[in-house]
Every structure is written in structure tokens, then in C-alpha cells.
mmCIF file of C-alpha atoms in Angstrom:
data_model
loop_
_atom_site.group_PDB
_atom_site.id
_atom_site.type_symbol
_atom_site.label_atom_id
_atom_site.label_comp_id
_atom_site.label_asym_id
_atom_site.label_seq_id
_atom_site.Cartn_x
_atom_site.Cartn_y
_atom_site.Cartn_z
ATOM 1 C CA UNK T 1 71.229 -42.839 174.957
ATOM 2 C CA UNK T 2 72.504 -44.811 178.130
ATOM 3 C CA UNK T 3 70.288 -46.617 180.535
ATOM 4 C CA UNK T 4 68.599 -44.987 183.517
ATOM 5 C CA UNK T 5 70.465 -43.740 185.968
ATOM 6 C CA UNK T 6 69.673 -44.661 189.907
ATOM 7 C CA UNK T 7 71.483 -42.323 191.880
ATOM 8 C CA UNK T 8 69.679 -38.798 192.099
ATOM 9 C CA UNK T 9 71.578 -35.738 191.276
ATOM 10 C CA UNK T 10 71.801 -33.053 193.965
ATOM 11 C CA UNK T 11 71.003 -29.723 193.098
ATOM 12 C CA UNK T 12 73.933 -27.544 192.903
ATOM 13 C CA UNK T 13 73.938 -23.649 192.140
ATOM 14 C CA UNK T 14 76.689 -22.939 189.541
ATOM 15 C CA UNK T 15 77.280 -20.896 186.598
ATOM 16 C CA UNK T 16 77.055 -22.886 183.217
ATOM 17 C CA UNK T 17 79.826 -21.811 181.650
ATOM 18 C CA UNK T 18 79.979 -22.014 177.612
ATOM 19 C CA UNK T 19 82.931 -21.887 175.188
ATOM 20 C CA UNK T 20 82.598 -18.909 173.547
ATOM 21 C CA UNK T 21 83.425 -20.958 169.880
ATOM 22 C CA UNK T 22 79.702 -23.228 171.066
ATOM 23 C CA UNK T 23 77.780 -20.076 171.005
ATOM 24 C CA UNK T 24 78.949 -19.133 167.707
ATOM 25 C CA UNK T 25 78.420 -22.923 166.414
ATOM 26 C CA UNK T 26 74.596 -23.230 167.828
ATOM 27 C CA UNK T 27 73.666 -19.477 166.951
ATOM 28 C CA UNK T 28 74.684 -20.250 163.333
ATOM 29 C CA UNK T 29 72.539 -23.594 163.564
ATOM 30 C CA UNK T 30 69.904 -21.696 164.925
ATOM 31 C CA UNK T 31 70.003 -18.994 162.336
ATOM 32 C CA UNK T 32 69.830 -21.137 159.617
ATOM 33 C CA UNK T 33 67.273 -23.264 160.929
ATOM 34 C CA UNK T 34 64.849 -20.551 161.187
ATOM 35 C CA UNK T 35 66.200 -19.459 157.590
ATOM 36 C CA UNK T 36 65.346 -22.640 156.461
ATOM 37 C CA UNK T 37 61.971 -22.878 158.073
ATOM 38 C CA UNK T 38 60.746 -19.239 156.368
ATOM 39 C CA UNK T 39 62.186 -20.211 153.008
ATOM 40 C CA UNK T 40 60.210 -24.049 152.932
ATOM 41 C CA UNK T 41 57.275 -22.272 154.269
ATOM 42 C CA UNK T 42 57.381 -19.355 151.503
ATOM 43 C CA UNK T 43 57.856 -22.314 148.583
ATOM 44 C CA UNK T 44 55.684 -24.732 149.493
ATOM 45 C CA UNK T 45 58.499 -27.209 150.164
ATOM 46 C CA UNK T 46 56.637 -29.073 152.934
ATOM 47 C CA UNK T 47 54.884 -30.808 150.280
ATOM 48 C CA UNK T 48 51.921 -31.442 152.623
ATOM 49 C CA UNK T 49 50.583 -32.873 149.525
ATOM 50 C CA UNK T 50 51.725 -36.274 149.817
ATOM 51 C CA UNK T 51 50.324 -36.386 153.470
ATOM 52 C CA UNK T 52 47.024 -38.143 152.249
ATOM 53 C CA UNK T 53 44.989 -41.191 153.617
ATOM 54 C CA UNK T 54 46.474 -43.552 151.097
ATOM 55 C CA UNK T 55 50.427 -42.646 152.321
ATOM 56 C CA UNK T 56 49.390 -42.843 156.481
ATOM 57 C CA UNK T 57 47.209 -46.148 156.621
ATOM 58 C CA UNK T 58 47.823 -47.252 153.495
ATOM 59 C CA UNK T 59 50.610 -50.271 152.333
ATOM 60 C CA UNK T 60 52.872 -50.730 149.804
ATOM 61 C CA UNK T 61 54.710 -54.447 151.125
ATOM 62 C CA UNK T 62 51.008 -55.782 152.542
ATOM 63 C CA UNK T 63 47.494 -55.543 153.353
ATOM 64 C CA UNK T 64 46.407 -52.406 155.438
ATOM 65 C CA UNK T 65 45.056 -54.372 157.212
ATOM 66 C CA UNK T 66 48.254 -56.301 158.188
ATOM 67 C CA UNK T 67 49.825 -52.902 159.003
ATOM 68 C CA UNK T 68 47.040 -51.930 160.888
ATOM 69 C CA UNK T 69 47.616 -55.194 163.326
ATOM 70 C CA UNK T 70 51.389 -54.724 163.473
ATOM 71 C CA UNK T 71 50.883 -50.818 164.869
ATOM 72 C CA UNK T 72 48.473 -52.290 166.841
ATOM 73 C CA UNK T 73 50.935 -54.894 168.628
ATOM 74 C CA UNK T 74 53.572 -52.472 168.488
ATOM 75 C CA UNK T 75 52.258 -49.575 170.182
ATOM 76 C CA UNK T 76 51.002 -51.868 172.844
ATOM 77 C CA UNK T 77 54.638 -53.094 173.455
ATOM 78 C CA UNK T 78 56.449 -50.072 173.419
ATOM 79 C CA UNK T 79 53.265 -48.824 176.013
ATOM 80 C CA UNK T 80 54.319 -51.420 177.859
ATOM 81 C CA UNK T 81 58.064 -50.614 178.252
ATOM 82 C CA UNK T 82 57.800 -47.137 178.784
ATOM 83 C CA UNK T 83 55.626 -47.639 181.198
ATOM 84 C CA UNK T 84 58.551 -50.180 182.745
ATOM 85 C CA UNK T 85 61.114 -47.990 182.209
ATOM 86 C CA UNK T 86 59.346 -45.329 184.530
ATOM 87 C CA UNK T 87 58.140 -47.472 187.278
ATOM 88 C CA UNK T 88 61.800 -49.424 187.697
ATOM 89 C CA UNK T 89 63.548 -48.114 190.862
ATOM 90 C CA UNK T 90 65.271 -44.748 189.611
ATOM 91 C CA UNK T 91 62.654 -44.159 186.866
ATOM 92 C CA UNK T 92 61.720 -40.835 188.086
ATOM 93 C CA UNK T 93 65.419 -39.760 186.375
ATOM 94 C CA UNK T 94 64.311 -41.585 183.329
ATOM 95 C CA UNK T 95 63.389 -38.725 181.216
ATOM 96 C CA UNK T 96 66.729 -36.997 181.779
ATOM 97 C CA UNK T 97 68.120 -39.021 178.552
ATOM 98 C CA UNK T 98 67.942 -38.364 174.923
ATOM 99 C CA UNK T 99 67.098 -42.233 174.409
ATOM 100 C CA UNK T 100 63.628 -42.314 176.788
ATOM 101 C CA UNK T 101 62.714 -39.407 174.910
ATOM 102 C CA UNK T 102 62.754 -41.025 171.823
ATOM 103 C CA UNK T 103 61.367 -43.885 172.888
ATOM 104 C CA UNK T 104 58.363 -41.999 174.427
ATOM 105 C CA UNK T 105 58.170 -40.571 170.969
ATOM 106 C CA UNK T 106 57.881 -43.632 169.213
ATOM 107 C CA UNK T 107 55.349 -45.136 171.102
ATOM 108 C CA UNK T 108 53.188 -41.855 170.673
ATOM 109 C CA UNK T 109 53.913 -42.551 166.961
ATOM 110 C CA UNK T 110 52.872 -46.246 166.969
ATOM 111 C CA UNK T 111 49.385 -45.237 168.963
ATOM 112 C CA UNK T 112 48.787 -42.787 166.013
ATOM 113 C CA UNK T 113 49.446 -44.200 163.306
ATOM 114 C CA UNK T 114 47.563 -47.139 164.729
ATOM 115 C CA UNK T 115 44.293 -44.924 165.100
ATOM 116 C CA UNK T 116 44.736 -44.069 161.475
ATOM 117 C CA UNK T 117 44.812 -47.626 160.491
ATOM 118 C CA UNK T 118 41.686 -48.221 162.772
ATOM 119 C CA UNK T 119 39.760 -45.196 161.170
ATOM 120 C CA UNK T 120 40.411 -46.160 157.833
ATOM 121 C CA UNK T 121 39.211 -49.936 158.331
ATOM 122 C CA UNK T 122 35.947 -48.479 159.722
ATOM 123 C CA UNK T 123 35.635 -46.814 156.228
ATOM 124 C CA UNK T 124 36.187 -50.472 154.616
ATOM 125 C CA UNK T 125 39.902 -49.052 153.893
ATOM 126 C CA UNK T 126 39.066 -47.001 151.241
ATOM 127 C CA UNK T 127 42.055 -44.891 150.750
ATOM 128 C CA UNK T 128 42.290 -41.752 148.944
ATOM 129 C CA UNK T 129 44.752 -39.725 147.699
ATOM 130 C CA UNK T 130 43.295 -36.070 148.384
ATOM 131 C CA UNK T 131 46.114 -34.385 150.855
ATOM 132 C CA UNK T 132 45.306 -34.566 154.756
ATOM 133 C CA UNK T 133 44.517 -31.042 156.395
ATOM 134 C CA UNK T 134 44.071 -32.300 159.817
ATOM 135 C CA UNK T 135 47.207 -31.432 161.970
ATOM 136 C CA UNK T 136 46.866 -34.779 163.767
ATOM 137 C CA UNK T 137 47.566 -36.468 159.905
ATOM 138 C CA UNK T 138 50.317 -33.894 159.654
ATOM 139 C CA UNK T 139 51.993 -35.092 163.042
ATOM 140 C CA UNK T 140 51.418 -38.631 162.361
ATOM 141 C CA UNK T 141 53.687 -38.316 159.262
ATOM 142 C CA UNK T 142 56.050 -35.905 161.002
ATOM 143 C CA UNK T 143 56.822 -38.095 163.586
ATOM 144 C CA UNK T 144 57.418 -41.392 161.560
ATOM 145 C CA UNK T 145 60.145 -39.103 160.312
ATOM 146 C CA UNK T 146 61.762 -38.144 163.436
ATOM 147 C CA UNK T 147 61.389 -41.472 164.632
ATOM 148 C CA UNK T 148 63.003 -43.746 161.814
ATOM 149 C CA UNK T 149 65.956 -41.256 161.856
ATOM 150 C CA UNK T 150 66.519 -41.801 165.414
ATOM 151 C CA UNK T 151 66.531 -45.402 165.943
ATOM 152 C CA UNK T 152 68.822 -45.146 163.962
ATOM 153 C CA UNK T 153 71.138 -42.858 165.849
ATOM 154 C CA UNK T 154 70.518 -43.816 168.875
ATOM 155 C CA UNK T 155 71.505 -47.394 168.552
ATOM 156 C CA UNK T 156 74.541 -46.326 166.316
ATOM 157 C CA UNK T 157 75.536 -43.614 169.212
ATOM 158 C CA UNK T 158 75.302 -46.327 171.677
ATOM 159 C CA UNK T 159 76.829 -49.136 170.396
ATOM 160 C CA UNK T 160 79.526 -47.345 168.849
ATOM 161 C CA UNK T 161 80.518 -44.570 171.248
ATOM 162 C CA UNK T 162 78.795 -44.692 174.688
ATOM 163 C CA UNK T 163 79.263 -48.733 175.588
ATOM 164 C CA UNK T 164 83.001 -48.547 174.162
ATOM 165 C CA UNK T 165 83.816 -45.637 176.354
ATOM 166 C CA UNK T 166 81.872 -47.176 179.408
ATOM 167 C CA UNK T 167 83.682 -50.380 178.556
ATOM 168 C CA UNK T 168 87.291 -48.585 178.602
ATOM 169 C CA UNK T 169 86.440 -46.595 181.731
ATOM 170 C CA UNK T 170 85.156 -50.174 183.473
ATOM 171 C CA UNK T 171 88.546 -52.219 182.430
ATOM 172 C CA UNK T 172 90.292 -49.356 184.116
ATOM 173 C CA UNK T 173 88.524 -49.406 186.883
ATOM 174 C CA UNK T 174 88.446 -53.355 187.070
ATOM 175 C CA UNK T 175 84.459 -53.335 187.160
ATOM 176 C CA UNK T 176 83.611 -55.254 184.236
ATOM 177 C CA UNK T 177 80.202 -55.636 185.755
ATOM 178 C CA UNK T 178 79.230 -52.479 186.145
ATOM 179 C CA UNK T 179 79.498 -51.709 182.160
ATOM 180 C CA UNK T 180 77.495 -54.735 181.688
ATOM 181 C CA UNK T 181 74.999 -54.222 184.363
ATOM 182 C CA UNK T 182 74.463 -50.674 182.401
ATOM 183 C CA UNK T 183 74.073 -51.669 178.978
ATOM 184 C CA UNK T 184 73.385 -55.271 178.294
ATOM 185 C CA UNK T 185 70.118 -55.870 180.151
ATOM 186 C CA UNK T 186 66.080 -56.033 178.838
ATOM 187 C CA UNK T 187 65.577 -52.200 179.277
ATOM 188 C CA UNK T 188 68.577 -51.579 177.338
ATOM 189 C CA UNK T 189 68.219 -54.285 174.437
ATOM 190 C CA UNK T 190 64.421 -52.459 173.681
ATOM 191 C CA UNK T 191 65.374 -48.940 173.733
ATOM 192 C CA UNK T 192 68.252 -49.685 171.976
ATOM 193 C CA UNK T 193 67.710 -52.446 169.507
ATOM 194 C CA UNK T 194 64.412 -54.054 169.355
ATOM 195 C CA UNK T 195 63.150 -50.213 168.762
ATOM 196 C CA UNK T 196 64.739 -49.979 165.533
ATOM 197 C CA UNK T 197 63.236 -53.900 164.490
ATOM 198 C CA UNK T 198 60.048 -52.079 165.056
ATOM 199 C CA UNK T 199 60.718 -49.231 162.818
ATOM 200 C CA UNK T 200 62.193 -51.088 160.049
ATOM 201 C CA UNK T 201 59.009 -52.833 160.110
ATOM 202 C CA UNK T 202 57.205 -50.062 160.143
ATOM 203 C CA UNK T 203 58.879 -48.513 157.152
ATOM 204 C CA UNK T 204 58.848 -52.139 155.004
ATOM 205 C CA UNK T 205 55.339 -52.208 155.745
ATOM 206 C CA UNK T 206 53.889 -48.761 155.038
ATOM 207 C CA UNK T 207 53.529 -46.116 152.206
ATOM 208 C CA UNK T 208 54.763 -42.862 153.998
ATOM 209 C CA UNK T 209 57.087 -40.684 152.068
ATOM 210 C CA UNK T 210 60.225 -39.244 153.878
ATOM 211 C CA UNK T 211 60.273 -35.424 152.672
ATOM 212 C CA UNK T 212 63.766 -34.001 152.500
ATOM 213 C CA UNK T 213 62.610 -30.545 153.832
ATOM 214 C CA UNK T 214 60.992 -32.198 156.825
ATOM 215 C CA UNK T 215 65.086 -32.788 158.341
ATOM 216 C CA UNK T 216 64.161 -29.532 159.734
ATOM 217 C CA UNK T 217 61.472 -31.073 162.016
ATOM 218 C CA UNK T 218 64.441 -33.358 163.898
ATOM 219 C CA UNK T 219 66.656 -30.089 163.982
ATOM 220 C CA UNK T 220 63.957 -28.686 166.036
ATOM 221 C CA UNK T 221 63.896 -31.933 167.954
ATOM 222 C CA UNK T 222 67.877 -31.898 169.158
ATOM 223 C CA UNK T 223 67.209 -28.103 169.743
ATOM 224 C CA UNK T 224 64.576 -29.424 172.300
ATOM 225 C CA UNK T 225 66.632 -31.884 174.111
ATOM 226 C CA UNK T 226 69.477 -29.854 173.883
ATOM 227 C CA UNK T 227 67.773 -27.088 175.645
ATOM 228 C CA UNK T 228 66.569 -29.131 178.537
ATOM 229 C CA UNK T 229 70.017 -30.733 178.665
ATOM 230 C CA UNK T 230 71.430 -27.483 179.367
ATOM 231 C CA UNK T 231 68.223 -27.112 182.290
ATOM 232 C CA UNK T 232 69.352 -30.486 183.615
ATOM 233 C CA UNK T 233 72.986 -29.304 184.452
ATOM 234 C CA UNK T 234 71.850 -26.019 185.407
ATOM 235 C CA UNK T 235 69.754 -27.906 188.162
ATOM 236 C CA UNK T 236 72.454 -30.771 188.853
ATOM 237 C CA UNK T 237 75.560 -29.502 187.879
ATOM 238 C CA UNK T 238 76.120 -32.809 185.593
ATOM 239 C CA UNK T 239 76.187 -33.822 182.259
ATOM 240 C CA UNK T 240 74.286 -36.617 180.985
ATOM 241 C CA UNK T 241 76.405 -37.441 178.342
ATOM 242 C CA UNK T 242 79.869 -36.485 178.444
ATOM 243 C CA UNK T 243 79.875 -34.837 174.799
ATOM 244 C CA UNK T 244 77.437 -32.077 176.210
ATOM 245 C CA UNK T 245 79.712 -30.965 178.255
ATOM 246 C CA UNK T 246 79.516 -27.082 177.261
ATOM 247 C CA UNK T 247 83.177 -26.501 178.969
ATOM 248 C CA UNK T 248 85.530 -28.625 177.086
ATOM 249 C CA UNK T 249 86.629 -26.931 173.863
ATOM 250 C CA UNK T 250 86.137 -29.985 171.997
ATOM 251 C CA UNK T 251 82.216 -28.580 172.828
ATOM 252 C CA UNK T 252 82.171 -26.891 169.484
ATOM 253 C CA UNK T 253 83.200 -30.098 167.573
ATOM 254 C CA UNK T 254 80.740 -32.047 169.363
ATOM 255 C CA UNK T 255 77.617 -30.223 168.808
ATOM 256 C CA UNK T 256 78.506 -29.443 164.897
ATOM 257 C CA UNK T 257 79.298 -33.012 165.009
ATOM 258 C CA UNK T 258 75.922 -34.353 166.369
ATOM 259 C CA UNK T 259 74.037 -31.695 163.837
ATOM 260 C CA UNK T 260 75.733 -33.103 160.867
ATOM 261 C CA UNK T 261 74.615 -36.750 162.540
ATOM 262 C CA UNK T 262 71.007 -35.916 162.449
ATOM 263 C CA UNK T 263 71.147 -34.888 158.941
ATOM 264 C CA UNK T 264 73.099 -38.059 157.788
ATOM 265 C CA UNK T 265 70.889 -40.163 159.455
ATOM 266 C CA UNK T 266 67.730 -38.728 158.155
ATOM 267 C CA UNK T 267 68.931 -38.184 154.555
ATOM 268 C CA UNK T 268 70.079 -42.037 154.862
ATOM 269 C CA UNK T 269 66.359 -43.104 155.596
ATOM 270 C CA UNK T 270 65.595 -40.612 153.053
ATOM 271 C CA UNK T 271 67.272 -43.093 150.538
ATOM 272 C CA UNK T 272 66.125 -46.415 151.932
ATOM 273 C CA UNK T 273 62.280 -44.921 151.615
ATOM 274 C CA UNK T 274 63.240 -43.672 148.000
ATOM 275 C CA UNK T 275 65.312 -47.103 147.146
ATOM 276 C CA UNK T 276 61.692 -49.183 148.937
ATOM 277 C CA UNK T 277 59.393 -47.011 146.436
ATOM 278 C CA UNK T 278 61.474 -48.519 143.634
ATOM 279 C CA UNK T 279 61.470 -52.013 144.583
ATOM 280 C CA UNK T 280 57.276 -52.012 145.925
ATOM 281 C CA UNK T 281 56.312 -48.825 143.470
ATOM 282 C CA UNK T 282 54.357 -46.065 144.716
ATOM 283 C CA UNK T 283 51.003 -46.076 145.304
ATOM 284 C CA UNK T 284 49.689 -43.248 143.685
ATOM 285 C CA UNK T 285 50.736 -42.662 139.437
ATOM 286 C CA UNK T 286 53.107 -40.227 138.684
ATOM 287 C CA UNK T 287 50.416 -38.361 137.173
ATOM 288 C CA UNK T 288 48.163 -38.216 140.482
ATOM 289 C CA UNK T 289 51.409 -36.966 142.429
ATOM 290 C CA UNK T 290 52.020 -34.135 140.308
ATOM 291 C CA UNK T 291 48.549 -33.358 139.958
ATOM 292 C CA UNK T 292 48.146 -32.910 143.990
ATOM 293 C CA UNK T 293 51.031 -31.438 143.849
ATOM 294 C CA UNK T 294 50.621 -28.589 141.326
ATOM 295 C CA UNK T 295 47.059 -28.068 143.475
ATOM 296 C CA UNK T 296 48.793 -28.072 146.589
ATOM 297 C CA UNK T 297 51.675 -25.376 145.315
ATOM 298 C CA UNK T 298 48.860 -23.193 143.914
ATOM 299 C CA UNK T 299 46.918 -23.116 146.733
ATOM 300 C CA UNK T 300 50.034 -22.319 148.597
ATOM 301 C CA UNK T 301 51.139 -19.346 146.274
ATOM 302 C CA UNK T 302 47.211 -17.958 146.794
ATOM 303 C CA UNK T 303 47.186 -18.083 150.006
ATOM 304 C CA UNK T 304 50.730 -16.055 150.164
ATOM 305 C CA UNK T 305 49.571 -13.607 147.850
#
């Protein structure tokens, strides 16, 4: 979540040590990930259903054709930035934080969901509701997901725990400058505010549902990170962010803590999707959605049996 850091990390051969209580707390959110996954697969939970032409390039606020531009624009900016934030002096580090991999991930979602704007103007935007088989659809929609839940906590992590602490540390140290030279620049103010402007708009603006089974698909995305967190030390012998630190016994608290984070913030967009569907109203009739949806379940229970 903080900006790039310009001094490179030496590698160091050490022995990650782990509170034992951590291991317990990640192998139970491990288990029951996986638990989770089996059981949404077995029930049809996915709801893959409501992953249709009409939901990815379709709008509920505006034209498609407006949303179409706006991707557009957006992925070209974000393109942009990335590419910034990798070429600056130090870049080479920049993929060691949680916050450039985000924002890589949003800008991969704004050049998709832009091509599925672009393919469905070329068919005059006729949008239908029959459910999307293609995995690129499905990844289109699964990343809007993981990526409106983490502006969200990024910005929120930042603001509210990373640039206080750096702030503290700096007024101890008497270097005021160095905690603003850190956070309040251009990189900073993109990856870390203008992204979630974007995907606010992005959410007024379009007609994708938020699925509340699909909080598994950002679970898997802190596993990843927090994997090649663990990689990065291993390699460095430093933390990125202190709250990783897998040697403090507040560890345990930490990770539980940043698990139950993910899940607030998605289930909060959850609820500002569900609270836009009232005030614009869905695109498809109730009767359509349950109609694709009854399909989709059967087909799912065939295919089981």
C-alpha cells in the first residue's frame, strides 16, 4: 500500500520464523476457503448466470456507449501510470507492494472490460441476456469484483494506518519531509485515490452484479500476495509492511484482522451495487433472472450427476 521503495534490499539467508498461533490462524483460513470453494461449486452458487452480455457492456446510469468511452480513457490512464510507476528510478522494486499489484490489476480490468464494450458496439450494442461461457467474460466480471473491493482497502489502509504511522515515526525522527516525500506525491495520489474515482465510476456507470459467493475470489487474491510476501522476506530478510511481520505475536491478530477486512470491504460494495440496482433498476425483469437462473442451476445439477 505505500509508495515504491528506492533502496534495494540485500539478500540475506535466514530462517522465517512463524508464530506458531499464525499457522493455526492461516491453516483455518485456508481450510475453509477450499471448503467454501467445493461447497459453491457443488450448488451452483457462482451464479455464472448473471455473467451475460447485457451485465459486462451493458449500462444501467448511461449509454453503453458512454461506458464504453469512459473504459476506454480509463484503461489508457491507468496504462499510462503503471507504466510510470515501473520506469521511475527504483521501479524495478515496484511490484514488491500489495498496492502496484492492485493497480496492475485494475488496469488489466479497465482494458477488458473496454474490449467488451468495443465488441458489443461492433454488434450495434445489442445486448443479450443469455449467460457468458467464455472464461475471458467470466474474468472480466471476476475482476471488477476484486477490484472495487480493493480500492477500497487500499486507500482506507493507507490513509488510515500506514501514513499515520509513517507520520508518528517522521515527528520522532524530526523528518517531516521524508513522510511527505513518501506519501503525498502524483504516484501516490493515483494509486491511492484517483484509483478509487475510477472505480466508483465504473460501478455508477455499469450493470455488473457483485455475487456474494465470489468474496472467495479476493480470498484467493490476499492468499497470493501473501504468499509472495512471505518469498520477498525469505529473499530480503524484510517486511514490506510492518503488519506482515510473521514474528511478532500480534501476527495472528493481524492476518485474522486483514481477512475479516477483505470480507467487509467486499460485502460493503456488495450493498452499494444492491442499494445502485434499486435506485437505476436492473436491467433484466425479475422474471428473465430467475428464468436464467433456474436454467443455469439445472444445467449445473446435470452436469454433477
Amino acid at each position: 500500500v505505500v509508495q515504491i521503495c528506492t533502496v534495494p534490499v540485500p539478500p540475506i539467508n535466514a530462517t522465517m520464523y512463524v508464530v506458531p498461533g499464525l499457522w493455526a490462524v492461516m491453516g483455518f483460513i485456508f481450510l475453509a476457503t477450499i471448503l467454501f470453494a467445493i461447497f459453491a461449486a457443488r450448488n451452483g452458487w457462482f451464479h455464472w448466470e448473471k455473467c451475460s452480455a447485457s451485465t459486462l457492456a451493458g449500462s444501467m446510469a448511461s449509454k453503453p456507449r458512454t461506458l464504453m468511452v469512459y473504459r476506454i480513457l480509463s484503461a489508457l490512464y491507468c496504462f499510462s501510470i503503471l507504466m510510470w510507476l515501473v520506469a521511475r528510478p527504483g521501479g524495478q522494486f515496484a511490484y514488491y507492494f500489495y498496492t502496484v499489484w492492485n493497480f496492475t490489476m485494475l488496469t488489466l480490468f479497465f482494458t477488458m472490460a473496454a474490449s467488451q464494450s468495443i465488441y458489443a458496439s461492433q454488434r450495434s450494442f445489442k445486448l443479450t441476456s443469455v449467460p457468458a461461457a467464455s472464461h475471458f467474460d467470466r474474468i472480466t466480471l471476476v475482476l471488477f469484483e476484486i477490484c472495487i473491493t480493493m480500492v477500497f482497502l487500499v486507500d482506507v489502509v493507507l490513509w488510515t494506518i500506514l501514513y499515520p504511522q509513517a507520520k508518528k515515526q517522521a515527528e520522532k525522527n524530526d523528518d517531516d519531509d521524508a513522510c511527505c516525500e513518501k506519501f503525498l506525491n502524483f504516484g501516490s495520489y493515483n494509486v491511492h485515490g484517483f484509483n478509487l474515482i475510477f472505480m466508483m465510476g465504473e460501478l455508477l456507470l455499469n450493470n455488473m452484479p457483485i455475487i456474494w459467493s465470489h468474496s472467495l475470489f479476493v480470498m484467493i487474491w490476499l492468499f497470493a500476495y501473501g504468499v509472495y510476501s512471505w518469498l520477498v522476506y525469505d529473499y530480503g530478510n524484510t517486511w514490506v509492511y510492518f503488519f506482515l511481520d510473521t514474528t511478532k505475536q500480534s501476527a495472528p491478530a493481524w492476518y485474522s484482522g486483514l481477512f475479516f477486512l477483505h470480507l467487509c470491504f467486499y460485502y460493503l460494495v456488495y450493498g452499494i451495487n444492491r442499494l445502485k440496482q434499486r435506485c437505476f433498476g436492473a436491467s433484466q425483469s425479475q422474471e428473465e433472472q430467475d428464468e436464467a437462473e433456474s436454467s443455469y442451476l439445472l444445467s449445473t445439477n446435470s452436469s454433477m450427476a
